[in-house]
Amino acid sequence: MPEYMSEYKVWFGKIYEKDSEFEVRKCDDLVQSFEESKSEKLGKLPFSLKEVGIRVFKSEEDYYFSLRRTAIQVAEKEVEKELKGSERYLISLLKALDEIDLGINLFSEKIRDLEEIKIDENTENFRRIVRDLKKLRRDIEDEINSQIAKLMPNMSEIVGGIIAARLIEKAGSLKKLSSLPASTIQILGAEKSLFKAMSRMKKGKKAKTPKHGIIFQHPFIRTLPKSLRGKMARFLASKLAIAARIDYYSGELKEELFESVKRKYEELRETSKTSKTSKAKSRK
Amino acid sequence: MDVEILKQITHNVFLVKYENREFLVTKSRFKPHYGERKFSDFREWIPYRSKLAAMILNGYTIDFRPEIKMLYLGAASGTTVSHLSDIVERGYIYAVEYSARPFKKFLELALERRNIIPLLKDASKPEEYAGIVEKVDFIYQDIAQKNQNEIFAKNAEFFLKNGGEGLIMVKARSIDSVAEPSGVFNRVLSELEENFSILKHGKLDPFHRDHIFVHVKF
Ligand SMILES: C[S@@+](CC[C@H](N)C(=O)[O-])C[C@H]1O[C@@H](n2cnc3c(N)ncnc32)[C@H](O)[C@@H]1O
């Protein structure tokens, strides 16, 4: 067996380099070599892919014919796999995020308790774990945001990755979400806060029963005065219902959707400002 | 009713008159792909759907030769690629898209066109398709990402021939959602100037608001 300097996995097989000569070994199963070429961390190739390829495919025409046919076969396989797996992955990430939050809260509480008595190696280690968890939390959040941009470009453009992901989680799937009316989307996730409110009441504390779903976390709603939030939420939910359908059926971004939401928000914010100033004036 | 050719713009790209209206079209023997009209040998090229059509209608044209090799980043369901495929008749388009849903529709297009090589890949990781894509004459990028300049530079480094050219569609909001678009565009242009020479840039209004195109040379 001769000794090679380096080996490159490309879509049609392997290329071995020795003394700046390139030797090609074509793979019999092009789908397999095509898929494997991706997993390999290739740098810039020191040879022309097509020139080396033509040596084994005989003609340029054959090279492109095989390349295109293989690319399509692989793509068809991957699309199906992606469409099946990506929502499940997203929902598991979201669950992980919630569990990490629980962990962070729990540990932070423990640290406070301990540190009131004594600061030592143990509390130090506890603090390190919390720092690591916070880092993990950021990484997972980034991954959710980048996954969701692929899966639901319109929903995530309108409400951001995390809220969009929570809506999917609540609905069960993008397919289900895309079949929900706007009025349901508006209160999706409200059950949980209802539950919280009830348990507060049981403890004898005051609590308002919430009528607000997940979308109320959005700054476009939170930053408006209370009297206008309902209006904004209804508008947002109606656009989200459309966005979910487009995301499910075509997956293409429609710029107008976000723009109309933003316009509505600015309009409402303006009315709230002018009504404030007119109130102030009338008080004089 | 006949189609009247008003002007040839570049290879297989025309301005025509049909039913008393003017249309930008590409000469095509294929059926419509995204709801555009087809009259005789021409497919309507809708500027509201394709930023490249908007650029051409705003008066700037790039003369794509019919035999070039191109890398297209952000193919989506193939609206613009379908017209480029009409233009680059004898060349090849390596088309990268990372989102599966629009890609499914794009595959229908790839199946009927002999010059499209579809790749379900992340454009920010060119090393994952370096064993597939050859050196190209042109890179087209429309991915609406915050780090799009970095992605473009990386792909140019891997795949663009010396003296090759590129076209980047920039959406202000995807880079900075609150800043004034003109400021964002200036920043993007000066960043691109570090690695490329800028041949031309311009707005895509009224078809795509707060977007610009940037035509560069490597
Ligand atoms: C504005 S659309 C492109 C429209 C298309 N160029 C046309 O005119 O027909 C942007 C596309 O880029 C894709 N995209 C964004 N980031 C990407 C990445 N890192 N890799 C591959 N595709 C990406 C999105 O999924 C989306 O489909």
Coordinates of C-alpha atoms and ligand atoms in Angstrom, one line a residue:
Chain A
M1 CA 0.0 0.0 0.0
P2 CA 1.6 3.3 -1.1
E3 CA 1.7 6.1 1.4
Y4 CA -0.4 9.1 0.6
M5 CA -0.1 12.6 1.9
S6 CA -3.7 13.3 2.1
E7 CA -7.1 12.0 1.2
Y8 CA -10.1 13.9 0.0
K9 CA -13.7 12.6 0.0
V10 CA -15.6 14.2 -2.8
W11 CA -19.0 13.5 -4.2
F12 CA -17.9 10.8 -6.7
G13 CA -15.4 9.0 -4.4
K14 CA -11.9 9.5 -3.0
I15 CA -9.0 11.4 -4.2
Y16 CA -5.5 10.6 -2.9
E17 CA -2.6 13.1 -3.1
K18 CA 1.0 12.0 -3.4
D19 CA 3.9 14.2 -4.5
S20 CA 1.3 16.6 -5.9
E21 CA -0.2 13.9 -8.1
F22 CA -3.9 13.2 -7.6
E23 CA -5.2 9.7 -7.9
V24 CA -9.0 9.1 -8.1
R25 CA -11.0 6.2 -6.8
K26 CA -14.5 6.3 -7.9
C27 CA -17.2 5.0 -5.6
D28 CA -19.7 2.5 -7.0
D29 CA -22.5 3.9 -4.9
L30 CA -22.6 7.6 -5.8
V31 CA -25.4 8.4 -3.4
Q32 CA -23.3 7.2 -0.5
S33 CA -20.1 9.0 -1.6
F34 CA -22.2 12.2 -2.2
E35 CA -23.7 12.0 1.3
E36 CA -20.3 11.3 2.9
S37 CA -18.5 14.1 1.2
K38 CA -20.5 16.5 3.3
S39 CA -19.6 15.1 6.7
E40 CA -15.9 15.4 5.8
K41 CA -14.5 18.8 6.8
L42 CA -13.0 19.8 3.5
G43 CA -10.9 22.9 3.1
K44 CA -10.4 24.5 -0.2
L45 CA -9.5 21.7 -2.6
P46 CA -6.0 21.9 -4.1
F47 CA -7.2 20.5 -7.5
S48 CA -10.1 21.2 -9.8
L49 CA -12.9 19.0 -8.9
K50 CA -14.4 18.8 -12.3
E51 CA -11.1 18.1 -14.1
V52 CA -10.3 15.2 -11.8
G53 CA -13.9 14.0 -12.1
I54 CA -13.8 14.0 -15.9
R55 CA -11.0 11.5 -15.7
V56 CA -13.4 8.9 -14.2
F57 CA -16.6 10.0 -15.9
K58 CA -14.9 10.2 -19.4
S59 CA -16.9 13.3 -20.5
E60 CA -18.1 16.6 -19.2
E61 CA -21.6 15.6 -20.1
D62 CA -21.4 12.4 -18.1
Y63 CA -19.9 14.2 -15.2
Y64 CA -22.8 16.7 -14.9
F65 CA -25.4 14.0 -15.7
S66 CA -24.3 11.9 -12.8
L67 CA -23.8 14.9 -10.5
R68 CA -27.3 16.2 -11.1
R69 CA -28.9 12.8 -10.8
T70 CA -27.1 12.0 -7.6
A71 CA -27.8 15.5 -6.1
I72 CA -31.6 15.0 -6.8
Q73 CA -31.7 11.6 -5.3
V74 CA -29.9 12.7 -2.1
A75 CA -32.0 15.9 -1.9
E76 CA -35.3 13.9 -2.1
K77 CA -34.2 11.7 0.7
E78 CA -33.0 14.5 2.9
V79 CA -36.2 16.6 2.4
E80 CA -38.4 13.8 3.7
K81 CA -36.1 13.2 6.7
E82 CA -35.9 16.9 7.6
L83 CA -39.7 17.4 7.4
K84 CA -40.3 14.5 9.7
G85 CA -37.5 15.1 12.2
S86 CA -37.2 18.8 12.6
E87 CA -40.3 19.6 14.6
R88 CA -39.6 16.8 17.1
Y89 CA -36.1 18.1 17.5
L90 CA -37.4 21.6 18.1
I91 CA -39.9 20.6 20.7
S92 CA -37.2 18.6 22.6
L93 CA -34.9 21.6 22.6
L94 CA -37.7 23.7 24.0
K95 CA -38.3 21.2 26.8
A96 CA -34.6 21.1 27.5
L97 CA -34.7 24.9 27.8
D98 CA -37.4 24.8 30.4
E99 CA -35.7 22.2 32.4
I100 CA -32.5 24.1 32.4
D101 CA -34.4 27.2 33.7
L102 CA -35.8 25.1 36.5
G103 CA -32.3 23.9 37.3
I104 CA -30.9 27.4 37.3
N105 CA -33.7 28.6 39.6
L106 CA -33.3 25.7 42.0
F107 CA -29.5 26.0 42.2
S108 CA -29.6 29.7 42.6
E109 CA -32.0 29.4 45.5
K110 CA -29.8 26.8 47.1
I111 CA -26.7 28.9 46.6
R112 CA -28.4 31.8 48.4
D113 CA -29.4 29.6 51.3
L114 CA -25.9 28.2 51.7
E115 CA -24.1 31.5 51.2
E116 CA -26.1 33.1 54.0
I117 CA -24.3 30.7 56.3
K118 CA -21.0 30.1 54.7
I119 CA -19.1 30.7 51.4
D120 CA -16.8 27.9 50.6
E121 CA -15.7 25.5 47.9
N122 CA -19.1 24.0 47.7
T123 CA -20.9 27.2 47.0
E124 CA -18.1 28.1 44.5
N125 CA -18.8 24.9 42.6
F126 CA -22.5 25.5 42.7
R127 CA -21.9 28.9 41.2
R128 CA -19.8 27.3 38.4
I129 CA -22.6 24.9 37.6
V130 CA -25.1 27.7 37.3
R131 CA -22.7 29.6 35.0
D132 CA -22.3 26.6 32.8
L133 CA -26.1 26.1 32.7
K134 CA -26.6 29.7 31.7
K135 CA -24.1 29.2 28.8
L136 CA -25.9 26.0 27.8
R137 CA -29.1 27.9 27.9
R138 CA -27.8 30.5 25.5
D139 CA -26.5 27.9 23.1
I140 CA -29.8 26.0 23.1
E141 CA -31.7 29.3 22.5
D142 CA -29.4 30.0 19.5
E143 CA -30.1 26.6 18.1
I144 CA -33.8 27.0 18.5
N145 CA -33.7 30.3 16.7
S146 CA -31.7 28.9 13.8
Q147 CA -33.9 25.8 13.5
I148 CA -37.1 27.8 13.6
A149 CA -36.0 30.2 10.9
K150 CA -35.8 27.2 8.6
L151 CA -39.0 25.6 9.7
M152 CA -41.2 28.7 10.1
P153 CA -39.7 31.7 8.5
N154 CA -42.9 33.8 8.7
M155 CA -44.0 33.0 12.2
S156 CA -40.5 33.5 13.5
E157 CA -40.1 36.8 11.7
I158 CA -43.3 38.1 13.2
V159 CA -42.9 37.0 16.8
G160 CA -39.3 35.7 17.1
G161 CA -38.0 32.2 17.4
I162 CA -38.9 31.4 21.0
I163 CA -42.5 32.5 20.9
A164 CA -42.9 30.8 17.6
A165 CA -41.5 27.6 19.0
R166 CA -43.7 27.7 22.0
L167 CA -46.8 28.1 19.8
I168 CA -45.8 24.9 17.9
E169 CA -45.2 23.1 21.2
K170 CA -48.6 24.1 22.5
A171 CA -50.5 23.2 19.3
G172 CA -48.6 20.0 19.0
S173 CA -47.3 20.5 15.5
L174 CA -47.0 23.0 12.7
K175 CA -49.7 21.2 10.9
K176 CA -52.1 21.5 13.8
L177 CA -51.1 25.1 14.4
S178 CA -51.8 25.9 10.7
S179 CA -55.4 24.7 11.1
L180 CA -56.2 26.8 14.2
P181 CA -58.3 29.9 14.0
A182 CA -56.7 33.2 15.1
S183 CA -58.9 33.4 18.2
T184 CA -57.4 30.1 19.5
I185 CA -53.9 31.2 18.6
Q186 CA -54.4 34.3 20.6
I187 CA -55.0 32.4 23.9
L188 CA -52.7 29.5 23.2
G189 CA -50.7 28.8 26.3
A190 CA -53.0 30.8 28.6
E191 CA -54.0 27.5 30.4
K192 CA -50.6 27.5 32.2
S193 CA -50.9 31.0 33.6
L194 CA -54.5 30.2 34.6
F195 CA -53.1 27.3 36.5
K196 CA -50.5 29.5 38.2
A197 CA -53.2 32.1 39.1
M198 CA -55.3 29.4 40.7
S199 CA -52.4 28.1 42.8
R200 CA -51.7 31.6 44.0
M201 CA -55.3 32.0 44.9
K202 CA -55.2 28.8 46.8
K203 CA -52.3 30.1 48.9
G204 CA -54.5 33.0 49.7
K205 CA -52.7 35.5 47.5
K206 CA -54.3 37.8 45.1
A207 CA -54.2 36.9 41.4
K208 CA -55.9 38.0 38.3
T209 CA -57.1 35.3 36.1
P210 CA -55.2 35.7 32.9
K211 CA -56.8 35.8 29.5
H212 CA -53.5 36.1 27.8
G213 CA -51.6 33.4 25.8
I214 CA -48.0 33.0 24.8
I215 CA -48.2 35.9 22.3
F216 CA -48.5 38.4 25.1
Q217 CA -44.8 38.0 25.8
H218 CA -44.2 39.8 22.6
P219 CA -42.8 43.4 23.0
F220 CA -45.3 44.7 20.5
I221 CA -48.0 43.9 23.0
R222 CA -46.1 44.3 26.3
T223 CA -45.0 47.8 25.5
L224 CA -48.5 49.1 24.7
P225 CA -50.8 50.5 27.4
K226 CA -53.1 47.9 28.8
S227 CA -56.2 49.3 27.1
L228 CA -54.6 48.6 23.6
R229 CA -53.1 45.2 24.2
G230 CA -56.2 43.3 23.4
K231 CA -56.5 45.0 20.1
M232 CA -52.8 44.4 19.2
A233 CA -53.1 40.7 20.3
R234 CA -56.1 40.2 18.0
F235 CA -54.3 41.7 15.1
L236 CA -51.1 39.7 15.8
A237 CA -53.0 36.5 16.2
S238 CA -54.8 37.0 12.9
K239 CA -51.5 37.5 11.1
L240 CA -49.9 34.5 12.9
A241 CA -52.7 32.3 11.6
I242 CA -51.9 33.3 8.1
A243 CA -48.2 33.0 8.7
A244 CA -48.6 29.4 10.1
R245 CA -50.5 28.4 7.0
I246 CA -47.8 29.8 4.7
D247 CA -45.1 28.2 6.7
Y248 CA -46.8 24.9 6.6
Y249 CA -47.7 24.9 2.9
S250 CA -44.9 26.8 1.2
G251 CA -42.3 27.8 3.7
E252 CA -41.5 31.0 1.9
L253 CA -41.1 34.4 3.6
K254 CA -43.8 37.0 2.8
E255 CA -42.4 40.3 3.8
E256 CA -45.8 42.0 3.9
L257 CA -46.9 40.1 7.0
F258 CA -44.3 41.4 9.4
E259 CA -44.6 44.9 7.8
S260 CA -48.3 45.0 8.5
V261 CA -47.8 43.9 12.1
K262 CA -45.2 46.6 12.6
R263 CA -47.4 49.3 11.1
K264 CA -50.3 48.3 13.3
Y265 CA -48.0 48.5 16.3
E266 CA -46.7 51.9 15.4
E267 CA -50.2 53.1 14.7
L268 CA -51.4 52.0 18.1
R269 CA -48.4 53.4 19.9
E270 CA -49.1 56.8 18.2
T271 CA -52.8 56.8 19.3
S272 CA -51.7 56.0 22.8
K273 CA -49.3 58.9 22.8
T274 CA -51.8 61.4 21.4
S275 CA -54.5 60.3 23.7
K276 CA -52.2 60.7 26.7
T277 CA -51.3 64.2 25.7
S278 CA -54.9 65.1 25.0
K279 CA -55.8 63.8 28.4
A280 CA -53.1 65.8 30.0
K281 CA -54.3 68.9 28.3
S282 CA -57.9 68.4 29.2
R283 CA -56.9 68.1 32.8
K284 CA -55.5 71.6 32.9
Chain B
M1 CA -53.2 38.5 -29.3
D2 CA -49.6 38.5 -30.3
V3 CA -46.6 39.2 -28.2
E4 CA -44.6 42.2 -29.4
I5 CA -40.9 42.3 -28.4
L6 CA -40.1 45.8 -27.3
K7 CA -36.4 45.2 -26.4
Q8 CA -33.9 42.5 -25.8
I9 CA -32.1 43.1 -22.5
T10 CA -29.7 40.2 -22.4
H11 CA -29.6 36.6 -23.5
N12 CA -33.1 35.2 -23.3
V13 CA -34.3 38.3 -21.3
F14 CA -36.8 40.6 -23.0
L15 CA -39.2 43.4 -22.4
V16 CA -42.4 42.6 -24.3
K17 CA -45.9 44.0 -24.8
Y18 CA -48.9 41.7 -24.4
E19 CA -52.5 42.7 -24.1
N20 CA -51.4 46.3 -24.0
R21 CA -49.2 45.8 -21.0
E22 CA -45.4 45.6 -20.7
F23 CA -43.8 42.6 -19.1
L24 CA -40.3 41.5 -18.3
V25 CA -39.9 37.9 -19.5
T26 CA -37.5 35.2 -20.1
K27 CA -37.6 33.0 -23.1
S28 CA -38.5 29.6 -21.9
R29 CA -39.8 26.3 -23.2
F30 CA -40.9 25.3 -19.7
K31 CA -44.2 25.7 -17.9
P32 CA -44.9 28.3 -15.2
H33 CA -43.3 27.6 -11.8
Y34 CA -44.7 30.1 -9.3
G35 CA -48.0 31.4 -10.7
E36 CA -46.4 33.6 -13.4
R37 CA -48.1 33.9 -16.8
K38 CA -46.8 32.2 -19.9
F39 CA -47.4 33.7 -23.4
S40 CA -46.0 32.0 -26.5
D41 CA -42.4 31.3 -25.7
F42 CA -42.1 33.6 -22.8
R43 CA -42.5 33.4 -19.0
E44 CA -43.4 36.5 -17.2
W45 CA -40.8 37.5 -14.6
I46 CA -42.5 39.2 -11.7
P47 CA -40.5 41.9 -10.0
Y48 CA -42.4 41.7 -6.8
R49 CA -41.4 38.0 -6.5
S50 CA -37.9 38.1 -7.8
K51 CA -35.3 40.7 -6.7
L52 CA -33.3 40.2 -9.8
A53 CA -36.3 41.1 -12.0
A54 CA -36.7 44.2 -9.8
M55 CA -33.1 45.2 -10.3
I56 CA -33.5 44.8 -14.1
L57 CA -36.7 46.8 -14.2
N58 CA -34.9 49.5 -12.2
G59 CA -32.5 49.9 -15.1
Y60 CA -29.5 47.8 -14.1
T61 CA -28.6 44.6 -16.0
I62 CA -25.9 42.0 -15.6
D63 CA -25.0 40.2 -18.8
F64 CA -25.1 36.5 -17.8
R65 CA -23.5 34.5 -20.5
P66 CA -25.5 31.3 -21.3
E67 CA -22.7 28.9 -20.6
I68 CA -21.5 30.1 -17.1
K69 CA -21.4 28.2 -13.9
M70 CA -23.1 29.8 -11.0
L71 CA -23.5 29.2 -7.3
Y72 CA -26.9 30.4 -6.0
L73 CA -27.3 30.8 -2.2
G74 CA -30.9 30.9 -0.9
A75 CA -32.8 29.2 -3.7
A76 CA -36.1 29.0 -1.7
S77 CA -38.7 27.4 -4.0
G78 CA -36.8 28.6 -7.1
T79 CA -38.6 31.7 -8.3
T80 CA -35.5 33.5 -9.4
V81 CA -33.5 30.3 -10.2
S82 CA -36.2 29.3 -12.7
H83 CA -35.5 32.4 -14.7
L84 CA -31.7 32.1 -14.3
S85 CA -32.1 28.6 -15.6
D86 CA -33.7 30.0 -18.7
I87 CA -30.8 32.4 -19.2
V88 CA -27.8 30.2 -18.3
E89 CA -29.1 27.6 -20.8
R90 CA -25.8 25.8 -21.4
G91 CA -24.3 26.3 -18.0
Y92 CA -25.0 25.0 -14.6
I93 CA -26.5 26.4 -11.4
Y94 CA -25.5 24.9 -8.1
A95 CA -28.4 26.0 -5.9
V96 CA -28.2 25.9 -2.1
E97 CA -31.1 26.2 0.3
Y98 CA -31.3 25.0 3.9
S99 CA -35.0 25.0 4.5
A100 CA -36.8 21.7 3.6
R101 CA -40.3 23.0 2.9
P102 CA -39.6 25.4 0.0
F103 CA -36.9 23.1 -1.2
K104 CA -39.5 20.4 -1.8
K105 CA -41.1 22.7 -4.4
F106 CA -37.7 23.6 -5.7
L107 CA -37.0 20.0 -6.5
E108 CA -39.9 19.9 -8.9
L109 CA -38.1 22.6 -10.9
A110 CA -34.7 20.8 -10.6
L111 CA -36.3 17.7 -12.0
E112 CA -37.4 19.4 -15.2
R113 CA -34.3 21.5 -15.8
R114 CA -31.1 19.9 -16.8
N115 CA -28.9 22.8 -15.6
I116 CA -29.9 22.9 -11.9
I117 CA -28.0 21.0 -9.2
P118 CA -30.0 21.2 -6.0
L119 CA -28.2 21.1 -2.6
L120 CA -30.0 21.1 0.7
K121 CA -27.2 22.7 2.7
D122 CA -26.4 25.5 5.0
A123 CA -24.7 28.3 3.0
S124 CA -22.7 29.3 6.1
K125 CA -20.8 26.0 5.9
P126 CA -19.3 25.9 2.4
E127 CA -16.9 23.2 3.6
E128 CA -19.9 20.8 3.6
Y129 CA -20.3 21.2 -0.1
A130 CA -16.7 21.8 -1.1
G131 CA -16.5 18.2 -2.4
I132 CA -19.5 18.8 -4.7
V133 CA -19.4 22.4 -6.1
E134 CA -16.7 23.3 -8.6
K135 CA -15.2 26.8 -9.2
V136 CA -17.8 29.1 -10.5
D137 CA -18.0 32.3 -12.6
F138 CA -20.7 33.9 -10.5
I139 CA -22.2 33.8 -7.0
Y140 CA -25.7 35.0 -6.4
Q141 CA -26.8 35.4 -2.8
D142 CA -30.2 36.2 -1.4
I143 CA -30.4 34.7 2.1
A144 CA -31.5 37.6 4.4
Q145 CA -29.1 36.8 7.2
K146 CA -27.4 38.9 9.7
N147 CA -24.0 37.6 8.8
Q148 CA -24.6 37.5 5.1
N149 CA -21.4 39.4 4.2
E150 CA -19.3 36.8 6.1
I151 CA -21.2 34.0 4.3
F152 CA -20.7 35.6 0.9
A153 CA -16.9 36.1 1.5
K154 CA -16.5 32.5 2.7
N155 CA -18.2 31.1 -0.4
A156 CA -16.3 33.4 -2.7
E157 CA -13.1 32.2 -1.0
F158 CA -14.0 28.6 -1.7
F159 CA -15.7 28.7 -5.1
L160 CA -15.4 32.0 -7.0
K161 CA -12.9 32.1 -9.8
N162 CA -10.4 35.0 -9.8
G163 CA -12.1 37.9 -11.5
G164 CA -15.5 36.2 -10.9
E165 CA -18.5 38.3 -10.0
G166 CA -21.3 38.2 -7.5
L167 CA -24.6 39.7 -6.7
I168 CA -25.9 40.1 -3.2
M169 CA -29.4 41.1 -2.2
V170 CA -29.4 42.9 1.1
K171 CA -32.4 43.4 3.3
A172 CA -31.8 46.1 5.9
R173 CA -34.1 44.6 8.5
S174 CA -32.4 41.2 8.5
I175 CA -29.1 42.9 9.4
D176 CA -30.4 45.4 11.9
S177 CA -34.1 45.5 12.8
V178 CA -34.1 48.9 14.3
A179 CA -31.4 51.0 12.6
E180 CA -32.1 53.3 9.6
P181 CA -31.8 51.3 6.4
S182 CA -29.4 53.8 4.8
G183 CA -26.9 53.4 7.6
V184 CA -27.2 49.6 7.4
F185 CA -26.5 49.7 3.7
N186 CA -23.4 51.9 4.1
R187 CA -22.0 49.5 6.6
V188 CA -22.7 46.6 4.4
L189 CA -21.0 48.3 1.4
S190 CA -17.9 49.3 3.3
E191 CA -17.6 45.8 4.7
L192 CA -17.9 44.2 1.2
E193 CA -15.2 46.6 -0.1
E194 CA -12.6 44.9 2.1
N195 CA -12.7 41.8 -0.1
F196 CA -14.3 42.9 -3.4
S197 CA -14.6 45.8 -5.7
I198 CA -18.1 47.1 -5.9
L199 CA -19.3 47.5 -9.5
K200 CA -22.7 48.9 -8.8
H201 CA -25.3 49.0 -6.1
G202 CA -28.9 50.3 -6.1
K203 CA -32.3 50.2 -4.6
L204 CA -35.0 47.6 -5.4
D205 CA -37.9 50.0 -4.7
P206 CA -40.8 50.0 -5.2
F207 CA -40.8 46.2 -5.6
H208 CA -38.9 45.4 -2.4
R209 CA -38.7 48.1 0.1
D210 CA -35.6 48.6 2.2
H211 CA -33.5 46.3 0.0
I212 CA -30.5 46.9 -2.1
F213 CA -28.6 44.9 -4.7
V214 CA -24.8 45.0 -4.7
H215 CA -22.9 43.8 -7.8
V216 CA -19.2 42.9 -6.9
K217 CA -16.1 41.6 -8.5
F218 CA -13.6 39.3 -6.8
Ligands
LIG1 C1 -35.6 35.9 0.4 S1 -35.5 34.1 0.3 C2 -34.8 33.8 -1.3 C3 -35.7 34.0 -2.5 C4 -35.1 33.5 -3.8 N1 -33.7 34.0 -3.9 C5 -35.9 34.0 -5.0 O1 -35.7 35.1 -5.4 O2 -36.6 33.2 -5.5 C6 -34.2 33.7 1.4 C7 -33.9 32.2 1.5 O3 -32.6 32.0 2.0 C8 -32.7 30.8 2.8 N2 -31.5 30.8 3.7 C9 -31.3 31.7 4.7 N3 -30.2 31.4 5.4 C10 -29.6 30.3 4.7 C11 -28.4 29.6 4.9 N4 -27.6 29.9 5.8 N5 -28.2 28.6 4.0 C12 -29.1 28.3 3.0 N6 -30.2 29.0 2.8 C13 -30.5 30.0 3.6 C14 -34.0 30.9 3.5 O4 -34.5 29.6 3.9 C15 -34.9 31.5 2.3 O5 -35.5 30.4 1.6

